[in-house]
Each structure stands twice: as structure tokens, then as C-alpha cells.
XYZ file of C-alpha atoms in Angstrom:
689
model
C 0.000 0.000 0.000
C 1.201 3.502 -0.779
C 0.108 6.432 1.393
C -0.787 9.571 -0.566
C 1.796 12.322 -0.810
C 1.159 15.878 0.442
C 0.736 18.460 -2.345
C 3.323 21.297 -2.516
C 0.708 23.901 -1.478
C -0.516 21.850 1.491
C -0.466 24.736 4.010
C -2.511 27.033 1.770
C -4.768 24.127 0.794
C -5.568 23.428 4.455
C -6.254 27.134 5.027
C -8.602 27.141 2.036
C -10.372 24.076 3.412
C -10.827 25.740 6.806
C -12.207 28.876 5.169
C -14.984 26.787 3.633
C -16.209 26.197 7.202
C -17.630 22.786 6.253
C -15.558 20.411 8.392
C -17.528 18.682 11.160
C -20.792 20.389 10.184
C -24.192 18.615 10.070
C -25.452 17.022 6.824
C -26.964 19.426 4.298
C -29.543 18.514 1.687
C -27.823 20.605 -0.982
C -24.859 18.180 -0.880
C -26.842 14.999 -0.141
C -28.954 15.701 -3.217
C -25.840 15.571 -5.376
C -24.447 12.322 -3.906
C -27.840 10.652 -4.480
C -27.817 11.955 -8.031
C -24.291 10.596 -8.602
C -25.269 7.162 -7.264
C -28.335 7.002 -9.557
C -26.455 8.331 -12.543
C -23.741 5.687 -12.363
C -25.950 2.962 -10.797
C -23.373 2.595 -8.048
C -23.831 1.865 -4.313
C -21.579 4.539 -2.755
C -21.170 8.255 -3.557
C -19.277 10.694 -1.310
C -18.321 14.363 -0.977
C -14.953 13.886 0.713
C -12.838 16.679 2.294
C -9.125 15.992 2.887
C -8.072 17.382 6.267
C -4.625 17.269 7.946
C -4.713 13.526 8.749
C -8.177 12.374 7.765
C -10.748 12.377 5.020
C -14.099 13.598 6.316
C -17.322 13.052 4.415
C -19.520 16.124 4.141
C -22.105 13.954 2.334
C -22.222 10.180 2.107
C -24.621 7.901 0.237
C -24.353 4.171 0.900
C -21.651 4.432 3.602
C -22.023 4.618 7.377
C -18.504 5.713 8.362
C -18.224 9.555 8.677
C -14.483 9.621 8.025
C -11.346 7.511 7.508
C -7.626 8.090 7.966
C -5.983 10.170 5.235
C -3.046 7.764 4.809
C -5.362 4.977 3.599
C -7.674 7.201 1.560
C -8.149 6.982 -2.196
C -9.181 10.661 -2.232
C -5.773 11.654 -0.811
C -4.314 10.428 -4.101
C -7.098 12.040 -6.178
C -6.329 15.616 -5.000
C -2.772 15.322 -6.353
C -4.029 15.733 -9.921
C -6.543 17.785 -11.908
C -8.170 15.020 -13.937
C -10.409 12.426 -12.255
C -8.632 9.475 -10.619
C -10.157 6.153 -11.801
C -9.266 2.743 -10.276
C -11.226 0.070 -12.172
C -9.941 -2.818 -9.961
C -8.049 -1.967 -6.808
C -6.677 -5.519 -6.493
C -4.694 -4.909 -9.661
C -3.186 -1.600 -8.414
C -0.142 -1.943 -6.185
C -0.983 1.352 -4.454
C -4.255 -0.041 -3.101
C -4.163 -3.872 -3.331
C -3.390 -4.302 0.378
C -5.264 -1.184 1.553
C -7.489 -1.974 4.589
C -10.425 -0.379 2.729
C -9.848 -2.982 -0.019
C -9.046 -6.031 2.067
C -11.815 -5.195 4.537
C -15.079 -3.248 4.504
C -16.278 -1.595 2.432
C -14.249 -3.911 0.163
C -13.474 -1.280 -2.453
C -12.747 -2.577 -5.920
C -13.816 0.328 -8.109
C -13.111 4.029 -7.351
C -13.566 7.202 -9.414
C -12.946 10.612 -7.833
C -12.996 14.160 -9.334
C -11.113 16.887 -7.374
C -13.165 19.629 -5.724
C -11.746 23.194 -5.703
C -12.412 26.266 -3.611
C -12.786 29.693 -5.297
C -9.001 30.162 -5.281
C -8.377 26.866 -7.072
C -7.056 24.804 -4.131
C -8.046 21.102 -4.299
C -9.773 20.518 -0.964
C -11.463 17.131 -1.603
C -13.333 15.015 -4.123
C -16.688 13.897 -5.382
C -16.161 10.144 -5.626
C -18.183 7.025 -6.475
C -17.260 3.563 -5.085
C -18.280 -0.035 -5.856
C -17.384 -3.365 -4.248
C -16.896 -4.969 -7.645
C -14.644 -4.002 -10.564
C -16.130 -1.941 -13.388
C -15.145 0.164 -16.359
C -15.422 3.980 -16.569
C -15.593 5.666 -19.984
C -14.509 9.156 -20.988
C -18.184 10.185 -21.037
C -18.478 8.889 -17.469
C -15.483 11.023 -16.483
C -17.115 14.080 -18.070
C -20.355 13.392 -16.221
C -18.489 12.971 -12.920
C -16.712 16.288 -13.577
C -20.045 17.984 -14.264
C -21.417 16.726 -10.966
C -18.245 17.843 -9.190
C -18.747 21.294 -10.671
C -22.194 21.373 -9.090
C -20.622 20.556 -5.716
C -18.108 23.369 -6.243
C -20.979 25.730 -7.005
C -22.415 24.893 -3.583
C -18.972 25.612 -2.134
C -19.163 29.002 -3.834
C -22.605 29.748 -2.434
C -21.376 28.805 1.003
C -18.219 30.880 0.650
C -20.299 33.828 -0.528
C -22.467 33.492 2.560
C -19.363 33.279 4.753
C -17.945 36.293 2.919
C -21.012 38.402 3.712
C -21.117 37.080 7.265
C -17.503 38.134 7.632
C -18.267 41.535 6.138
C -21.204 42.001 8.486
C -19.036 41.062 11.445
C -16.403 43.581 10.354
C -18.967 46.338 9.803
C -20.663 45.643 13.124
C -17.325 45.945 14.906
C -16.530 49.179 13.076
C -19.929 50.519 14.098
C -19.272 49.646 17.746
C -15.905 51.393 17.565
C -17.423 54.496 15.955
C -20.178 54.703 18.593
C -17.739 54.406 21.497
C -17.560 57.944 22.906
C -16.271 57.273 26.424
C -12.990 58.905 27.429
C -10.435 60.854 25.433
C -9.058 60.070 21.986
C -6.254 57.889 23.340
C -8.593 55.741 25.420
C -11.002 55.271 22.505
C -8.170 54.413 20.129
C -6.714 51.880 22.574
C -10.051 50.103 22.928
C -10.436 50.085 19.142
C -6.981 48.534 18.711
C -7.754 45.803 21.256
C -11.053 44.919 19.545
C -9.327 44.864 16.146
C -6.539 42.605 17.438
C -9.121 40.133 18.728
C -10.979 40.246 15.421
C -7.832 39.747 13.305
C -6.276 37.192 15.663
C -3.007 39.084 16.214
C -1.053 40.112 19.296
C -0.128 43.739 18.565
C -1.919 46.795 17.197
C -0.234 50.178 16.706
C -1.295 53.628 15.557
C 1.944 55.263 14.533
C 2.962 58.824 13.762
C 5.485 59.409 11.001
C 7.572 62.588 11.056
C 10.146 62.713 8.312
C 12.170 59.516 8.711
C 11.039 58.899 12.297
C 8.379 56.343 13.280
C 6.731 56.991 16.673
C 4.307 54.726 18.530
C 1.363 57.074 19.100
C -1.048 54.553 20.672
C -0.733 50.782 20.984
C -1.945 47.534 22.537
C 0.016 44.291 22.725
C -0.077 40.906 24.402
C 3.719 40.677 24.189
C 5.405 41.731 27.418
C 7.826 44.645 27.590
C 8.100 45.284 23.873
C 6.374 48.641 23.312
C 5.487 51.927 24.917
C 3.669 55.010 23.631
C 6.132 57.632 22.438
C 8.833 55.111 21.478
C 10.583 56.187 18.276
C 12.363 54.107 15.632
C 13.958 54.913 12.291
C 11.234 54.492 9.701
C 13.341 52.200 7.514
C 13.499 49.645 10.362
C 9.710 49.146 10.295
C 7.403 47.262 7.965
C 5.516 50.556 7.600
C 8.248 51.710 5.236
C 7.086 48.933 2.892
C 3.469 50.008 3.262
C 4.315 53.656 2.497
C 6.061 52.631 -0.708
C 2.927 50.813 -1.843
C 0.714 53.740 -0.794
C -2.206 51.503 0.191
C -3.229 48.690 2.525
C -0.363 46.205 2.810
C -0.396 42.608 4.086
C 2.187 39.881 4.761
C 1.019 36.436 5.862
C 4.389 34.736 6.347
C 7.400 37.023 6.316
C 9.870 34.133 6.480
C 8.474 32.755 3.219
C 8.155 36.160 1.502
C 10.491 38.271 -0.595
C 10.821 40.680 2.368
C 12.474 38.194 4.729
C 15.757 40.167 4.664
C 14.045 43.333 5.958
C 15.643 44.880 9.076
C 12.371 44.694 11.013
C 12.146 40.931 10.478
C 15.723 40.426 11.560
C 15.226 42.633 14.652
C 11.748 41.644 15.832
C 10.883 38.431 14.005
C 7.356 39.541 13.092
C 5.904 36.974 10.705
C 2.532 38.512 9.831
C 1.641 42.167 9.277
C -1.355 44.176 8.058
C -1.356 47.990 7.758
C -3.128 50.946 6.169
C -2.068 54.613 5.916
C -3.710 57.275 8.084
C -4.281 60.525 6.173
C -5.161 63.763 8.003
C -5.782 66.991 6.058
C -4.297 65.475 2.889
C -1.044 64.633 4.640
C 0.235 61.305 5.885
C -0.110 61.257 9.657
C 1.116 57.703 10.128
C -0.250 54.169 9.957
C -2.510 51.728 11.715
C -0.808 48.339 11.717
C -1.299 44.898 13.224
C 1.350 42.220 13.612
C 2.136 38.840 15.115
C 5.317 36.819 15.678
C 3.607 33.766 14.120
C 2.656 33.233 10.464
C -0.987 33.326 9.471
C -2.688 29.947 9.234
C -5.429 31.823 7.400
C -4.180 34.555 5.034
C -5.498 38.073 5.506
C -8.713 38.300 3.504
C -10.183 41.104 1.429
C -12.540 41.747 4.347
C -9.588 42.074 6.745
C -8.024 44.640 4.430
C -11.309 46.513 4.068
C -11.710 46.514 7.852
C -8.257 48.005 8.448
C -8.728 50.584 5.680
C -11.996 51.826 7.201
C -10.508 51.726 10.689
C -7.678 53.945 9.417
C -10.283 56.517 8.340
C -11.838 56.449 11.798
C -8.387 56.933 13.325
C -7.848 59.896 10.983
C -11.074 61.463 12.277
C -10.172 61.170 15.952
C -6.596 62.354 15.289
C -8.007 65.337 13.398
C -10.365 66.133 16.269
C -7.602 65.729 18.830
C -5.135 67.924 16.934
C -7.673 70.689 16.371
C -8.907 70.500 19.959
C -5.338 70.750 21.265
C -4.651 73.695 18.950
C -7.861 75.408 20.023
C -7.090 74.837 23.711
C -3.586 76.253 23.296
C -5.054 79.337 21.654
C -7.811 79.595 24.267
C -5.222 79.536 27.048
C -3.608 82.614 25.504
C -6.846 84.587 25.190
C -7.119 87.391 27.768
C -10.498 86.821 29.377
C -12.799 84.045 28.218
C -14.588 82.797 25.119
C -17.956 81.229 25.790
C -21.400 80.058 24.783
C -24.233 81.069 27.109
C -27.648 79.412 26.804
C -30.856 80.771 28.310
C -33.457 78.003 28.448
C -37.241 78.557 28.132
C -37.777 77.659 31.811
C -35.377 80.413 32.944
C -32.400 78.170 33.686
C -29.075 79.033 32.080
C -25.804 77.263 31.359
C -22.458 77.838 29.687
C -22.294 74.920 27.165
C -18.731 75.948 26.336
C -16.201 78.184 28.057
C -12.484 78.604 27.637
C -10.230 78.117 30.694
C -10.327 81.884 31.284
C -13.671 81.545 33.080
C -11.683 80.644 36.180
C -10.055 84.100 36.135
C -13.263 85.999 35.320
C -15.808 84.286 37.583
C -13.686 82.032 39.789
C -15.570 78.886 38.721
C -14.614 75.947 36.509
C -15.883 75.238 33.000
C -17.444 71.993 34.291
C -19.461 73.865 36.942
C -20.595 76.481 34.422
C -21.707 73.820 31.938
C -24.172 72.474 34.515
C -25.492 75.779 35.861
C -24.599 79.396 35.031
C -26.091 80.891 38.206
C -22.844 80.623 40.246
C -21.290 83.086 37.778
C -23.930 85.705 38.638
C -23.019 85.476 42.314
C -19.592 86.886 41.380
C -21.078 90.036 39.765
C -21.057 93.255 41.799
C -24.444 93.706 43.537
C -24.895 97.118 41.908
C -24.338 95.637 38.435
C -26.408 92.426 38.628
C -29.684 94.040 37.567
C -28.037 95.791 34.614
C -26.449 92.560 33.383
C -29.715 90.623 33.716
C -31.733 93.344 31.958
C -29.235 93.604 29.106
C -29.361 89.820 28.576
C -33.155 89.857 28.608
C -33.234 92.703 26.066
C -30.778 90.895 23.790
C -32.856 87.703 24.020
C -36.033 89.554 23.048
C -34.558 91.536 20.140
C -31.791 89.075 19.126
C -29.444 92.052 18.939
C -25.813 91.960 19.997
C -25.278 91.898 23.757
C -22.602 94.269 25.056
C -22.168 95.329 28.655
C -19.569 96.571 31.150
C -19.758 95.416 34.753
C -17.686 94.420 37.767
C -16.890 90.901 38.930
C -14.892 89.333 41.706
C -12.654 86.445 40.639
C -10.088 84.352 42.402
C -8.432 87.273 44.222
C -11.712 88.572 45.783
C -11.217 92.078 44.365
C -13.677 93.871 42.084
C -12.522 94.156 38.505
C -14.158 95.677 35.448
C -14.977 93.351 32.557
C -16.728 93.861 29.239
C -18.872 91.259 27.497
C -19.780 91.022 23.831
C -21.893 88.253 22.257
C -24.223 87.543 19.351
C -27.493 85.711 20.155
C -28.999 82.805 18.209
C -32.573 81.567 18.605
C -32.752 77.765 18.854
C -35.711 75.570 17.822
C -36.467 74.576 21.426
C -37.182 78.189 22.361
C -33.856 78.817 24.072
C -31.340 81.488 23.082
C -27.642 80.745 22.639
C -25.042 83.523 22.729
C -21.560 83.186 21.209
C -19.048 85.705 22.492
C -16.251 86.763 24.785
C -15.681 88.554 28.077
C -12.469 90.512 28.486
C -10.826 92.019 31.556
C -10.824 95.815 31.017
C -10.014 96.793 34.600
C -6.722 98.516 33.843
C -8.210 100.314 30.844
C -11.238 101.364 32.896
C -9.025 102.746 35.653
C -6.930 104.656 33.130
C -10.070 106.047 31.471
C -11.488 107.140 34.808
C -8.212 108.809 35.755
C -8.024 110.467 32.331
C -11.623 111.664 32.515
C -11.071 112.993 36.008
C -7.907 114.763 34.903
C -9.607 116.271 31.839
C -12.572 117.415 33.912
C -10.346 119.008 36.558
C -8.057 120.721 34.063
C -10.978 121.906 31.929
C -12.765 123.470 34.871
C -9.558 125.059 36.169
C -8.768 126.541 32.733
C -12.233 127.819 31.910
C -12.290 130.770 34.342
C -8.838 132.266 33.548
C -9.416 131.643 29.815
C -12.712 133.553 29.963
C -10.878 136.388 31.661
C -8.110 136.362 29.051
C -10.625 136.327 26.202
C -12.506 139.253 27.725
C -9.323 141.249 28.184
C -8.381 140.652 24.562
C -11.813 141.930 23.495
C -11.265 145.123 25.502
C -7.840 145.696 24.008
C -9.074 145.135 20.478
C -12.022 147.453 21.212
C -9.668 150.371 21.938
C -10.269 150.603 25.664
C -6.591 151.264 26.294
C -6.174 153.511 23.313
C -5.303 153.111 19.669
C -3.087 150.115 18.880
C -0.457 149.787 16.244
C -1.203 147.594 13.237
C 1.340 145.029 14.423
C -0.120 144.925 17.954
C -3.618 144.516 16.527
C -2.531 141.546 14.399
C -0.881 139.907 17.406
C -3.968 140.402 19.579
C -6.255 139.017 16.848
C -4.092 135.881 16.675
C -4.275 135.556 20.461
C -8.047 136.057 20.306
C -8.492 133.296 17.666
C -6.328 130.890 19.669
C -8.218 131.638 22.879
C -11.502 130.942 21.068
C -10.088 127.653 19.778
C -8.983 126.778 23.291
C -12.426 127.666 24.687
C -13.979 125.372 22.044
C -11.607 122.557 23.046
C -12.429 122.981 26.730
C -16.124 123.020 25.893
C -15.745 119.746 23.978
C -13.762 118.204 26.824
C -16.424 119.136 29.343
C -19.179 117.845 27.060
C -17.527 114.467 26.546
C -16.822 114.160 30.275
C -20.467 114.876 31.102
C -21.715 112.461 28.448
C -19.452 109.603 29.545
C -20.283 110.128 33.225
C -24.023 110.434 32.494
C -24.213 114.018 33.807
C -25.174 115.675 30.526
C -28.822 116.799 30.847
C -30.941 115.504 27.962
C -34.423 117.035 27.656
C -36.075 115.064 24.867
C -39.422 115.974 23.358
C -41.177 115.924 19.990
C -39.327 118.285 17.634
C -39.645 119.256 13.972
C -36.332 117.845 12.790
C -36.329 119.914 9.579
C -36.485 123.134 11.560
C -33.608 122.029 13.805
C -31.503 121.198 10.723
C -32.237 124.579 9.096
C -31.230 126.479 12.246
C -28.016 124.491 12.592
C -27.062 125.040 8.940
C -27.748 128.762 9.232
C -25.148 128.968 11.990
C -22.660 127.035 9.818
C -22.906 129.321 6.759
C -20.116 131.763 7.825
C -17.701 128.876 8.294
C -18.734 127.307 4.974
C -18.142 130.632 3.133
C -14.718 130.933 4.740
C -13.805 127.499 3.318
C -15.380 128.251 -0.073
C -17.918 125.438 0.314
C -21.655 125.522 -0.386
C -24.006 123.835 2.097
C -27.345 122.801 0.584
C -30.396 121.435 2.372
C -33.070 119.408 0.590
C -36.019 120.409 2.762
C -39.219 118.368 2.924
C -42.736 119.664 2.357
C -44.172 117.656 5.242
C -42.675 117.922 8.710
C -41.018 114.958 10.397
C -41.300 114.919 14.171
C -38.493 113.250 16.072
C -38.093 112.534 19.753
C -34.890 114.386 20.734
C -33.228 117.207 22.662
C -33.351 120.163 20.244
C -30.062 121.793 21.251
C -28.154 118.487 21.464
C -29.402 117.401 18.020
C -28.305 120.767 16.620
C -24.883 120.232 18.216
C -24.596 116.792 16.570
C -25.636 118.185 13.155
C -23.138 121.038 13.515
C -20.321 118.567 14.235
C -21.085 116.538 11.096
C -21.468 119.571 8.845
C -18.311 121.157 10.260
C -16.316 118.029 9.415
C -17.882 117.830 5.933
C -16.969 121.448 5.200
C -13.381 121.032 6.407
C -12.804 117.985 4.231
C -14.547 119.322 1.116
C -12.498 120.650 -1.809
C -12.582 124.330 -2.739
C -15.982 125.150 -4.290
C -17.237 121.813 -3.089
C -20.825 121.119 -2.048
C -22.139 119.578 1.162
C -25.653 118.141 0.743
C -27.877 117.667 3.778
C -31.146 115.715 3.595
C -33.793 114.106 5.803
C -35.639 110.837 5.156
C -37.894 108.438 7.054
C -36.895 104.783 7.432
C -39.629 102.740 9.153
C -39.834 104.125 12.689
C -36.685 106.225 12.366
C -35.674 109.606 10.947
C -32.307 109.754 9.219
C -30.335 112.974 8.660
C -27.617 112.558 6.011
C -24.603 114.819 5.419
C -22.744 114.079 2.169
C -19.466 115.671 1.120
C -17.166 115.493 -1.909
C -13.967 115.034 0.056
C -11.346 112.256 0.064
C -13.522 109.815 2.011
C -12.625 107.903 5.173
C -9.352 105.897 4.976
C -9.863 102.145 5.404
C -7.309 102.027 8.235
C -9.202 104.705 10.203
C -12.770 103.411 10.012
C -12.771 101.188 13.120
C -11.712 104.063 15.414
C -13.329 107.074 13.764
C -15.743 107.599 16.692
C -13.081 107.292 19.400
C -11.998 110.307 21.452
C -9.156 112.370 19.944
C -9.242 110.197 16.818
C -7.891 111.755 13.632
C -6.750 110.094 10.442
C -3.005 110.055 9.861
C -3.096 111.299 6.238
C -1.549 114.689 5.629
C -4.767 116.019 4.137
C -6.716 115.223 7.270
C -4.130 116.108 9.903
C -3.965 119.617 8.427
C -7.622 120.270 9.242
C -8.622 122.161 12.363
C -10.257 120.101 15.076
C -9.966 118.569 18.505
C -10.639 114.967 17.491
C -13.654 114.989 19.852
C -16.474 116.059 17.528
C -17.504 112.596 16.314
C -17.015 111.051 19.762
C -19.329 113.709 21.244
C -21.818 113.164 18.426
C -21.953 109.437 19.124
C -22.505 109.956 22.856
C -25.198 112.598 22.193
C -27.086 110.331 19.801
C -26.894 107.348 22.156
C -28.188 109.519 24.991
C -31.214 110.399 22.832
C -31.841 106.798 21.792
C -30.386 107.378 18.336
C -27.324 106.312 16.370
C -24.580 107.725 14.178
C -22.751 106.050 11.306
C -21.219 106.578 7.914
C -20.833 105.140 4.417
C -17.727 105.969 2.441
C -15.640 104.843 -0.487
C -12.101 106.159 -0.212
C -11.513 108.895 -2.786
C -15.251 109.412 -3.431
C -16.468 111.389 -0.436
C -18.400 110.304 2.632
C -21.974 110.257 3.899
C -22.352 110.599 7.666
C -25.818 110.058 9.107
C -27.774 110.509 12.321
C -30.817 108.383 13.133
C -33.552 109.315 15.613
C -36.742 107.573 16.720
C -39.935 109.012 15.287
C -41.991 110.973 17.770
C -44.873 109.063 19.307
C -48.010 110.090 21.170
C -47.703 111.987 24.454
C -44.292 113.370 23.501
C -42.474 110.040 23.538
C -40.492 107.933 21.116
C -42.624 105.849 18.752
C -40.320 102.905 19.394
């Protein structure tokens, strides 16, 4: 008797057999139907679907035979899988390979055998469809063709089964990926570590690594391993000493089932670490290679990495890219947030009156003395750190912003970690949410030092202005007397000198007046007596006063009066002062023989007064500070104009005090249009709005 040889591809053949997942499974009608058909077709007592395992032949389907399996070394089918064409033994007693075989000399007393090899989808011969008789018989070429046709039907069932296993495997992979994606507990490193462990279990390997590649350096970013003392996060190796260098050259998912039997067996990583199997995919973040996700084992694969394994690792690499992206951007944002003076935040006012800070930067600790975690649960502790005199103002301003959805801006005092009162300023834009709540996005900055400086400056200006006003009035009066001839006739030279002194004293009086006005407006001490006024009449009176100045500059001031009166709710003298400031600026910046056009229009519940000039316009670099105190553009054409730099600042404060606004539209080189807006007058002498 001759035992069958092992085919050269035995290891892969066994793996292919195992992937069929048929060994030791219950009988199935789809195979039994075919063995019955074979027995009827050839009028033969025994027909088998035989699978050749390591040391046995196991019968997936058997017709006419009770034994479920026999030893491989005495099997006929072990010989049949060594060739492509069917193996036919017409009389085993006449074949020296089988004459003394126990299956011939004893039950089932085989004399005739014909077996056609069965292949998996990769072409490995995993078994046979065979027919057996206890008496010799002949087998024609047509019989061989028929046996092959029946074997092809068995292989088709293999294919259906493999397809089912393939989709089962895909479903298992996708289910695991879904579980990984839905895992939101902990930080990025903890989530990645759990994902690596689950993937290692799924792939049947010992080690999983998410690496970071920087130039020619390979760093272990996160990892799991069952091998003791071999890895740690942060460990760095030269890239060329890792299998990942091979993967990067290929640019896609890369797999090695048995390094020792591959063309890469001389690689430095194999010589250093002896890793036999390896599967990796690149991790791309923002169109740049971040690193790899790779899995390895010191033992060769008994089952090669499948297309599903490669798909799984490729999709897992995309998930890794997402969490790396989130982590990098979060770290960058946190680093920036730590440098922000004050705090960035989101504040949410819920329909039931509760409030929270869904997001705050670390600066909340310095502003309110509470943590971001506390604020995210309940915002009320922050209000306990606001100065008692300022709490109502803050609450009212928030309520007004919530109702109108207009920008919230407020100055107030808080006590932080050092238990001292400090001035802060908040600015935020509100957003109405579908659930009825309002969410603000904004910042709060510490302005204490600036506030103290402003208060000191205002106090200084107020003191100096008041101290200068009396002696300046006296000087101006004395100059009037001298110029009036009280002390006798003056020489022409003395007269010119006194006239210069008189003009400068008037300019200084105007400056002191502006300083006192701005101080009163900022401190809230400027009396505003608002009532219903004919705005057109106020404009006409203000322009009449400006005509001498306009003639001196060679500029015409024109007013497009309206037939019907527009009543605005304002302080008559303060509105005239604001109009005068705008017209004065327009005249100063107009070219010789230029025209300043003044008009009035109604916009919904507002009255707008517009002053248009033909000057150089407002420089782009100056627009964001044009209404600040002492602000003047740096261009030579503007610095040469007379002015204190307070006119527009005073105008803004006057308009705000009357419930109005001031603004401008300008295209550099094409003039400017400054405007004042006032609420329409309502019944009973009040604003219509």
C-alpha cells in the first residue's frame, strides 16, 4: 500500500479548506442531493463528498456508507487531489498502491473508485466527489465528463457557502466598526486603545499600533500588545526599520502572511523583531500622511489576511484619521484659548429660565472664579460673582438681547479668584434655537486697567478743563477790551498779534467746551431734555449757523427740505450740536468750491439725517476708530484740518443719549456720507419705538 503524498501547497490548501467552514458540520440537503444523483447516474452503491483534512478524510455527504471519516493515509481521495483530472481505479486488487489497503481487504471492500477533485474559489483542491463499488467496473470518458459535471455542481455549492461566509464576515467587520465608531467614552487615546484591542481580537493578532510618522522617524502614538515589555507610547524608531516603510512605498493597505516565506524576509524589522505577519493601512489627516494603523504577530498566518480584513483596516484607518483630526484641532484650540485674555464662551438661556455655559475657555476661572465643568451644569454661580450694583443691569441687558436678538454688550464688575472687584466687558451675538432657548456666542475681556486709566483720564480732563475755563474767559474778555480800543489806539502790528491771540483763545475755549461735554456724556451728567421736535427746523437752524464757516472754506451747504414735517423725539439743542459737528467736518474735508448736501428721510420708525461731502472719504485704516476720542486720520490732508478729534465722539454719545445712532458710508476717494438716526416721535411726547 502507498500512502498519498502531500501536495506542494498543502499549508494554503488546508487554510482554504478551513475557510470553507464545512468540516464537522451537520449534513446538508444541498450536498446529499448531489451524492444521491451521482449514485443514480452511475448505478453505483456509494457516492461521497470527501474533504481531505490534515490527517483524515471527512465526508460532508455520504450515500451508501455509514462511516463519517477515515484516515488520510489509507484514503483513495488523498491520491485524487494530487491531480486535476479524475482518478479512476477500475480494480483496486490490480493496483499496487491499493491492493493491500485496509479499505480494499476489509469493509467496504473497495474494488472500483472514481474521484474528481473539488476546488475552492481560489483553485485549491480541498477534496473530491467520488463514487465507489465493491466490484470491478469500467469507466468511460463520457463517465469522467459526467463525474466532472457533478463535481462542478458541488463546487458551485462551495461558492454559495463561501459567498455566505464572505457576507457574514463583512457584516461582522462592519458591526465591529460601528461599535468602535459609537464608542464615545474617554479621550481620543482611550477610545483608540479600545479600538486597537477589539481589532486585534478580530484579526487574531497580538499587537496593534497607531503610529505617527515625522520625516524619517516612526513613533508609537497609541498601541496595545499581548507581548510583554516590547512597546510603549512615544517610542521612536527609524522608519526604515519598520514594515511601515514597505506600506508607504505601496501607498495603500499592505499585508504579509508569512514574512519568512516572503520576498521581504531580509528586511531589518524581520531580523530585529521576528514579526511573521503584518497588516497595515495609511492614516491621512488633512491630505497629509499622519502615520499608519498596523497589526502584527510573531507567528505566520494559518489563514491569510482576507479582502474583508483589508477593508476593515482601511476603514478603521479613516476612523483613526477622524479622531486624530479632532484631537489635533482640539489641542490647537485649547492652546489658543489659554492665551486669550479673558474668556470665550457660549451662554444658553433656556425657556424655563435656567441658564448654562455649554462651552467656556479656561479663562472663566479668572473671570468668575468657577470651573468650566461647573458652568456647563449651571450658570447661576457666575452671577453670584457680579457686583451687587451691576447684577440688575447685566440681567436686563441679557433679557433685552434675548427679546430683540441684537448683539449683547455690557460693562460690569466681577470678583474672581483674588476677591477684588474688577471691570470686565462682554460682547456676544445671540442665536434663537428651535427649542425656544437662546444661545449667545461671544467673549468677556478684563478691562479693569483700561477702565481705571479712562477714569483717571476723565477725572484729569474734567479738573483741568474746569480750572482753565475761568482764567481763559478772563483772558478772552481782556483781549476783546484791548481790540475794542479801551486802552487807546493800537499799532497795526499789535492789533494783528492780539487778533491771533483772540483766535487761539476761542479755539482753546472750544476745546475745553468739547472736553467738558464728553466728560459729562461719559459720566451720564449731561442733561438731555427730549421731546417731539420738527427735525427739519432744527436742521435749518443748525445750517444757518454754519454758513459763515462754509463761506470761509469756499464750500456751499445745501439742504433738501421736505414739504411735510417729520417729528423726532430728541433734545433740540443736542441734536443741533450733533448736526453742527457733522457739517463742520464735511466742510473742512470738502475741496474748494465743493458742495455739502444735507437731507432728511424716514426709514420705518426712524428719521435719518444725512450729510454728504465730496472730500477724500474715510481711509480704510481709520474706520474702526473714527468715533473714538481724539481720533484723527493720519493722512496729511486730514491732519492739516482744524479740530480737537472729539467732535464725532461727542456726536456718538449725544445720539446714544437720545436713543439714536450715528454712522457713515464711504468709499475712499469718493467722499463720505455721515448720518444721524432718531426715533420718530410718538403720542404723548415720547419715542414711537
